[in-house]
Coordinates of C-alpha atoms in Angstrom, one line a residue:
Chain A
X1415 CA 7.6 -28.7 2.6
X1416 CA 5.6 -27.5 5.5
X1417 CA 3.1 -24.8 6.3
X1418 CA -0.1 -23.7 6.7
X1419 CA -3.1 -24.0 3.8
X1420 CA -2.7 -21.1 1.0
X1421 CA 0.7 -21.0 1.7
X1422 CA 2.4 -19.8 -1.9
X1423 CA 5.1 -22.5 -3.4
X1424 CA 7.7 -20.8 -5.9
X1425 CA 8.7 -23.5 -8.5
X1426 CA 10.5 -21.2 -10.6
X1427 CA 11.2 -17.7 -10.9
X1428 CA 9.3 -16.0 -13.5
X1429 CA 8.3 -12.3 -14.7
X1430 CA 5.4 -11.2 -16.6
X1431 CA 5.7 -9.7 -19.9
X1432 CA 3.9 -6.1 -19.7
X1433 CA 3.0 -6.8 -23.7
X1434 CA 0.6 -9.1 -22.9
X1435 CA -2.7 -9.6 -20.5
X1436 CA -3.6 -6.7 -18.1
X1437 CA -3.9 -7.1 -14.6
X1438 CA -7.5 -7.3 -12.9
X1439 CA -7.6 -3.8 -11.4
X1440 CA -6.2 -2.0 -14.4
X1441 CA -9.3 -3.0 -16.8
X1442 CA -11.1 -0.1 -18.4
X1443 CA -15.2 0.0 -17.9
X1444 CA -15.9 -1.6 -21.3
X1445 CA -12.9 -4.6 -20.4
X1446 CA -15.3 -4.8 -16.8
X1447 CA -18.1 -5.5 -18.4
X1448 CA -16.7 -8.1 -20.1
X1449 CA -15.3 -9.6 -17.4
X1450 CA -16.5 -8.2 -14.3
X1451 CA -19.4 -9.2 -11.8
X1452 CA -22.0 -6.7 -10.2
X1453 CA -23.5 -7.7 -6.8
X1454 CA -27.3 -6.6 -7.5
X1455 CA -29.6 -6.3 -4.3
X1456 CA -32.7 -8.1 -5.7
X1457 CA -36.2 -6.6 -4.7
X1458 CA -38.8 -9.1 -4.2
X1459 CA -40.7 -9.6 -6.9
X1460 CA -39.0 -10.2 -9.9
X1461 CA -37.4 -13.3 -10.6
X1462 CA -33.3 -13.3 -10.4
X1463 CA -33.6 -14.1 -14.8
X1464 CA -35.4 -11.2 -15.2
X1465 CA -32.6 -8.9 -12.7
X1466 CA -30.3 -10.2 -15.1
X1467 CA -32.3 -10.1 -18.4
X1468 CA -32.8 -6.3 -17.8
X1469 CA -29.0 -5.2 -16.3
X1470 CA -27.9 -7.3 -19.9
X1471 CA -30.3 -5.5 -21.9
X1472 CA -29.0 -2.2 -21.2
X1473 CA -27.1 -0.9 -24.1
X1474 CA -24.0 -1.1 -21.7
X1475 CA -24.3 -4.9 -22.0
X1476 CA -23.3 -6.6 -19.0
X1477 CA -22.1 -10.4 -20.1
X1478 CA -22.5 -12.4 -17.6
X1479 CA -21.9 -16.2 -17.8
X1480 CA -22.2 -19.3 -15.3
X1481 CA -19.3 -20.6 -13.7
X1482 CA -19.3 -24.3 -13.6
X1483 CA -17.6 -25.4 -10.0
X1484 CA -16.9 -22.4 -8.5
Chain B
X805 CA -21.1 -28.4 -3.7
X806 CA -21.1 -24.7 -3.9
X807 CA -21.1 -22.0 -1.8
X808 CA -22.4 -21.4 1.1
X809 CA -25.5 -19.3 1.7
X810 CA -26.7 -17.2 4.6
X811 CA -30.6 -16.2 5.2
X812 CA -32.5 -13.8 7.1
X813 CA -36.6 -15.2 7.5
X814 CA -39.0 -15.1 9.3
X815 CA -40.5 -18.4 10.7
X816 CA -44.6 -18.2 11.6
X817 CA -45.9 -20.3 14.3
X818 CA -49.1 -22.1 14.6
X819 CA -49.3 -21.7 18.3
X820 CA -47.4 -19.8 20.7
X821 CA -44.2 -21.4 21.6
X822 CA -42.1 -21.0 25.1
X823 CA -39.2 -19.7 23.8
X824 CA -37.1 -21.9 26.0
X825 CA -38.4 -24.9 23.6
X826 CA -38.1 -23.2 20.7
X827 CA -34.5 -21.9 21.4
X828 CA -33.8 -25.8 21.8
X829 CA -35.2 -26.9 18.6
X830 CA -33.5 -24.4 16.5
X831 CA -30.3 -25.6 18.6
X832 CA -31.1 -29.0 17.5
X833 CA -31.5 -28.3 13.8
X834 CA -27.7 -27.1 13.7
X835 CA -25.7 -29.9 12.0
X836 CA -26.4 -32.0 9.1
X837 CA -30.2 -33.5 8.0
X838 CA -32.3 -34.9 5.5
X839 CA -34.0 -33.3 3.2
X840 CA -36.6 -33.7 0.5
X841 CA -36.7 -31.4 -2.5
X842 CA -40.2 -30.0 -2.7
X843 CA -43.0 -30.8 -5.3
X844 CA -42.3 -27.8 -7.3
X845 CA -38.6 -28.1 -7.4
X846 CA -35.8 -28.0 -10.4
X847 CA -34.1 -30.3 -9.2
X848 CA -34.1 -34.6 -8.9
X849 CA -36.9 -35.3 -6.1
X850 CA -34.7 -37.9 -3.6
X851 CA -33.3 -37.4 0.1
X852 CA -30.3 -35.6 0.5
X853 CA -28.6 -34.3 2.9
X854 CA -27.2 -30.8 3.7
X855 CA -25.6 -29.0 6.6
X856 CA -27.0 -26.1 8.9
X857 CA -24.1 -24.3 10.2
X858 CA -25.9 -22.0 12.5
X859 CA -29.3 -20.7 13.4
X860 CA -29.3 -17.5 15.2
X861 CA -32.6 -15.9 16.7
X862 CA -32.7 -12.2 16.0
X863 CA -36.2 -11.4 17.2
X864 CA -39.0 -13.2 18.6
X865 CA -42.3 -11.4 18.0
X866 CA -45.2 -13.2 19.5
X867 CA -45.8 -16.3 16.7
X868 CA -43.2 -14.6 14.5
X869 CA -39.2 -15.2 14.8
X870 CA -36.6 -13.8 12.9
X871 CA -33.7 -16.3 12.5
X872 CA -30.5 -15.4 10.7
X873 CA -29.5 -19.2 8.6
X874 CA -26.2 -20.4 8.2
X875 CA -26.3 -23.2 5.3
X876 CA -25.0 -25.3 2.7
X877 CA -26.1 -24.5 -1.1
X878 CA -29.5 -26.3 -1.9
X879 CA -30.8 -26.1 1.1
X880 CA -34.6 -25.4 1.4
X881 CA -35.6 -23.0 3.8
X882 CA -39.0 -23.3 3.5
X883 CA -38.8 -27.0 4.5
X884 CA -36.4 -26.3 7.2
X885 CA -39.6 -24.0 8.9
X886 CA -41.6 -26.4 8.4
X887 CA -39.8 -29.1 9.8
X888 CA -39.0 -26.5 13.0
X889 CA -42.5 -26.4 13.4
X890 CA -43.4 -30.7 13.2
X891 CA -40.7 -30.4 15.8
X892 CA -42.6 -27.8 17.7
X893 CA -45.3 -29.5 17.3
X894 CA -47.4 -26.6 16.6
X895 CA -46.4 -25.9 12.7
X896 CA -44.7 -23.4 11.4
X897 CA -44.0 -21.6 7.6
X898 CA -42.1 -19.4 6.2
X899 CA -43.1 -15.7 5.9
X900 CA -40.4 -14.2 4.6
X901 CA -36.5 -15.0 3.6
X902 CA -34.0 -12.6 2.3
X903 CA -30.5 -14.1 1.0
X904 CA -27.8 -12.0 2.7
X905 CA -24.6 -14.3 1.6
X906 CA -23.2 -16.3 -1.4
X907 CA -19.7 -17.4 -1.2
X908 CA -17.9 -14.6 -1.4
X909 CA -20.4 -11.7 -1.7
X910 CA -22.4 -10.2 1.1
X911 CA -25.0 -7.5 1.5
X912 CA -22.3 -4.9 2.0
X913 CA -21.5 -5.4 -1.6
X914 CA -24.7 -4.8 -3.4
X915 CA -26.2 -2.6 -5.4
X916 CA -29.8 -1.6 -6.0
X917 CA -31.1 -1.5 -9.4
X918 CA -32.0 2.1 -9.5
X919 CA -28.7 3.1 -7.9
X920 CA -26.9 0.7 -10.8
X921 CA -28.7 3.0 -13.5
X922 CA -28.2 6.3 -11.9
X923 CA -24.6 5.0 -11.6
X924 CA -24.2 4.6 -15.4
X925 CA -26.5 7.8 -16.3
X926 CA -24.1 10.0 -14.0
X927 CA -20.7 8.0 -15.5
X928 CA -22.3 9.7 -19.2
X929 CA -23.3 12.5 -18.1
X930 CA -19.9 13.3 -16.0
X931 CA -17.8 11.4 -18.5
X932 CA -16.4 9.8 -15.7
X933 CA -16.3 5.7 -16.3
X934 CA -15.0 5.8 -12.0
X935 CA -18.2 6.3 -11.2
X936 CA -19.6 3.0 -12.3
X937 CA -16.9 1.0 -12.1
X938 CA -16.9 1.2 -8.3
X939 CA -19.8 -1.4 -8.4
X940 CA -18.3 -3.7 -11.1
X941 CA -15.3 -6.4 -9.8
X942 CA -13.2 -8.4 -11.9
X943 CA -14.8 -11.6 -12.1
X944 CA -11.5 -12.8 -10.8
X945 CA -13.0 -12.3 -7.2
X946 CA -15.4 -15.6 -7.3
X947 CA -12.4 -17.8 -7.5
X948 CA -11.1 -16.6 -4.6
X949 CA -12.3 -19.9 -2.2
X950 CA -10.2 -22.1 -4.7
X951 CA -6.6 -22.9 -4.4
X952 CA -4.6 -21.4 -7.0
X953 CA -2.0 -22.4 -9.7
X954 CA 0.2 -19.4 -11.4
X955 CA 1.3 -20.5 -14.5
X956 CA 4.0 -18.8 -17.3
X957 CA 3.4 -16.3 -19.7
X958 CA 4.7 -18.7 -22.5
X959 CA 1.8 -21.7 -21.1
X960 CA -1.2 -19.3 -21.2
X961 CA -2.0 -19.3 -24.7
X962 CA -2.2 -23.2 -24.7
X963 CA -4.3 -23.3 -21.8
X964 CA -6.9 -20.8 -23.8
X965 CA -7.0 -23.2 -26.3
X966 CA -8.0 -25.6 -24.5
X967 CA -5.0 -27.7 -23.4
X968 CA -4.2 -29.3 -19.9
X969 CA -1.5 -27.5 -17.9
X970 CA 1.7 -30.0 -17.3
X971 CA 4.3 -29.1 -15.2
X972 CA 6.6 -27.0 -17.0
X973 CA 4.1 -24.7 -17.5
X974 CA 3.8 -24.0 -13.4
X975 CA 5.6 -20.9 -11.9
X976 CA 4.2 -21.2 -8.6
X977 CA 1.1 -22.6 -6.7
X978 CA -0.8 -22.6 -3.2
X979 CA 0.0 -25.3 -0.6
X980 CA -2.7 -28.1 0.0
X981 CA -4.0 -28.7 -3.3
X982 CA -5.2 -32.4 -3.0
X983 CA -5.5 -34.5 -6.7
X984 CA -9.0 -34.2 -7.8
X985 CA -9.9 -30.4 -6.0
X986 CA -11.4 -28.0 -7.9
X987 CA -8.4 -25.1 -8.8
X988 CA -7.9 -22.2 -10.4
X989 CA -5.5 -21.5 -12.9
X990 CA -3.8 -17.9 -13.1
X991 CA -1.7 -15.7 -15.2
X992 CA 1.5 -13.8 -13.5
X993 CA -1.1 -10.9 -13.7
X994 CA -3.5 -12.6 -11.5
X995 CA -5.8 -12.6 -14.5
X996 CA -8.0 -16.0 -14.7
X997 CA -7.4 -18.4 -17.3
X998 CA -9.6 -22.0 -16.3
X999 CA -10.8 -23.8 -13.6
X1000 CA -9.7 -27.2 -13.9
X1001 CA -9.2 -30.0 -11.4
X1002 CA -6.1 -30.8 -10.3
X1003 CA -4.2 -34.5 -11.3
X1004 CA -1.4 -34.0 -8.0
X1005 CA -1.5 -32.6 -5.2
X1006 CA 0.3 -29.4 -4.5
X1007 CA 4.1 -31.9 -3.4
X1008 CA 3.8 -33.4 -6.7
X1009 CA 2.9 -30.2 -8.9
X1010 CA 6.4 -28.8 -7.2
X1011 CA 8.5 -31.5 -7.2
X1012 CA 7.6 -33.2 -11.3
X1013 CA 9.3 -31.6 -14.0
X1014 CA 6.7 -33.4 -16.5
X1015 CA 2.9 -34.8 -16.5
X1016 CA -0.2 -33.3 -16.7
X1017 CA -1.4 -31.0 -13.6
X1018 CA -4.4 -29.8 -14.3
X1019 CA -7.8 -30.3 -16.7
X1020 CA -9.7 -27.7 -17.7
X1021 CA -13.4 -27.9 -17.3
X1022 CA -13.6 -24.3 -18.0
X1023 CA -11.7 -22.1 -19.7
X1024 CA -12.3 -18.5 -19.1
X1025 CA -9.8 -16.5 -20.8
X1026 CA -10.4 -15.8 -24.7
X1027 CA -7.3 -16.8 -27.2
X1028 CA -5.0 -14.3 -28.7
X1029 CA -4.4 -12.5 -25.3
X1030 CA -1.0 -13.9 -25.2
X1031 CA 1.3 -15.1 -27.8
X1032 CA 1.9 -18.6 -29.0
X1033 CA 4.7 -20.2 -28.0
X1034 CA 4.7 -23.8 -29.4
X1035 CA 5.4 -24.9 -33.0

């Protein structure tokens, strides 16, 4: 087993059921703002908690939760 | 440690500088040094040390000096000025400082506030949910420095639950996953299911047949996506 880093190893061969899950870039607005990210340019001034307070008070709630590690 | 940041500031001299010294003090800052969270600070108060990848000048305006800082998470930029300028021996602070890069995301990326809310106003009015989904990504995309593990349809349910991955469960996986690295688990779909640290490195994940590969430390994915397939 050689190669460079990233390099993908198949251990077995195995297809995905289309009952379950979704894929990413097929989520519908409301399944993105459950699990998506938005990229805010912060003005100065207000404090990066109250950016987020105020995108996540919108009545389009944006969840947004803290990645441990990554 | 986390990701790496990038800066834009400006640094405000005391005194005017030749810029052949200062070019070789901001040289010498590139590398690794010591550093002393400030008095106001959230975090524990005791030397530590973090690495400066690069220090670009963009523009030198009489006592003021744009820099462009390359840097390792919880790294005080205000300090770093103001160590420039002990160096200098003039003093120095910090005027202004703009993050341009987290991990992943750059400026190129962002959105401003207003533009965000005229984004959703026009998605209503339009009835067109395209319009402000072009500035929301799966949150899949902040994994994307870690090495990745794909695992079975029939193991992701467990893993939701909480469980640590073992073997079987394993369809296929990066190269160069070392035991103890920080991974990320994946369904077929390329949809997020934990980040967990890895127990082998990526030989043994391929080569065992049993054993425990991975622990979560979080699990991302909510339960009931996928069926159960234990008894």
């Amino acid at each position: 087993m050689k190669g460079s880093n990233g390099e993908v190893l198949f251990k077995s061969k195995d297809k995905t059921s289309s009952r379950y899950g979704k894929r990413p870039e097929e989520r519908s607005l409301n399944e993105l703002l459950q699990k998506g990210i938005v990229n805010i340019d912060k003005p100065r001034g207000p404090t990066s908690h109250e950016v987020t307070s105020w995108v996540k008070k919108n009545p389009w709630y944006i969840k947004s939760r803290t990645l441990r590690n990554a | 440690m986390t990701s790496h940041k990038e800066y834009v500031c400006t640094l405000h001299l005391q005194k005017d500088i030749p810029k052949y010294d200062l070019m070789r003090v901001l040289k010498e800052y590139e590398g690794t040094l010591y550093q002393k969270p400030p008095v106001k600070s959230a975090v524990k108060r005791r030397v530590r040390t973090r690495k400066i990848h690069y220090i670009t000048p963009i523009d030198i305006e009489e006592k003021d000096v744009l820099m462009k800082v390359g840097c390792d998470a919880g790294t005080y930029i205000r300090k770093l000025c103001y160590d420039i300028g002990l160096s200098l021996g003039c003093g120095a602070s910090m005027k202004e400082l703009r993050r341009t890069k987290t991990g992943v995301f750059g400026e190129d990326s962002t959105i401003m506030l207003q533009d965000l809310l005229d984004a959703k106003i026009f998605s209503i009015e339009e009835n067109d949910e395209n319009i402000l989904k072009k500035y929301i990504f799966p949150y899949e995309i902040v994994l994307d420095p870690l090495k990745k593990i794909w695992i079975k349809d029939t193991a992701v349910e467990a893993l939701c639950q909480g469980s640590m991955l073992t073997a079987p469960g394993v369809s296929k996986l990066q190269n160069g996953i070392s035991k103890g690295d920080t991974v990320a688990i994946m369904t077929l779909k390329n949809e997020a299911v934990s980040i967990s640290e890895a127990k082998m490195s990526s030989e043994e994940i391929f080569q065992k047949e049993t054993d425990i590969v991975a622990k979560p430390f979080s699990v991302l994915m909510e339960t009931g996506v996928y069926p159960r397939m234990w008894n």
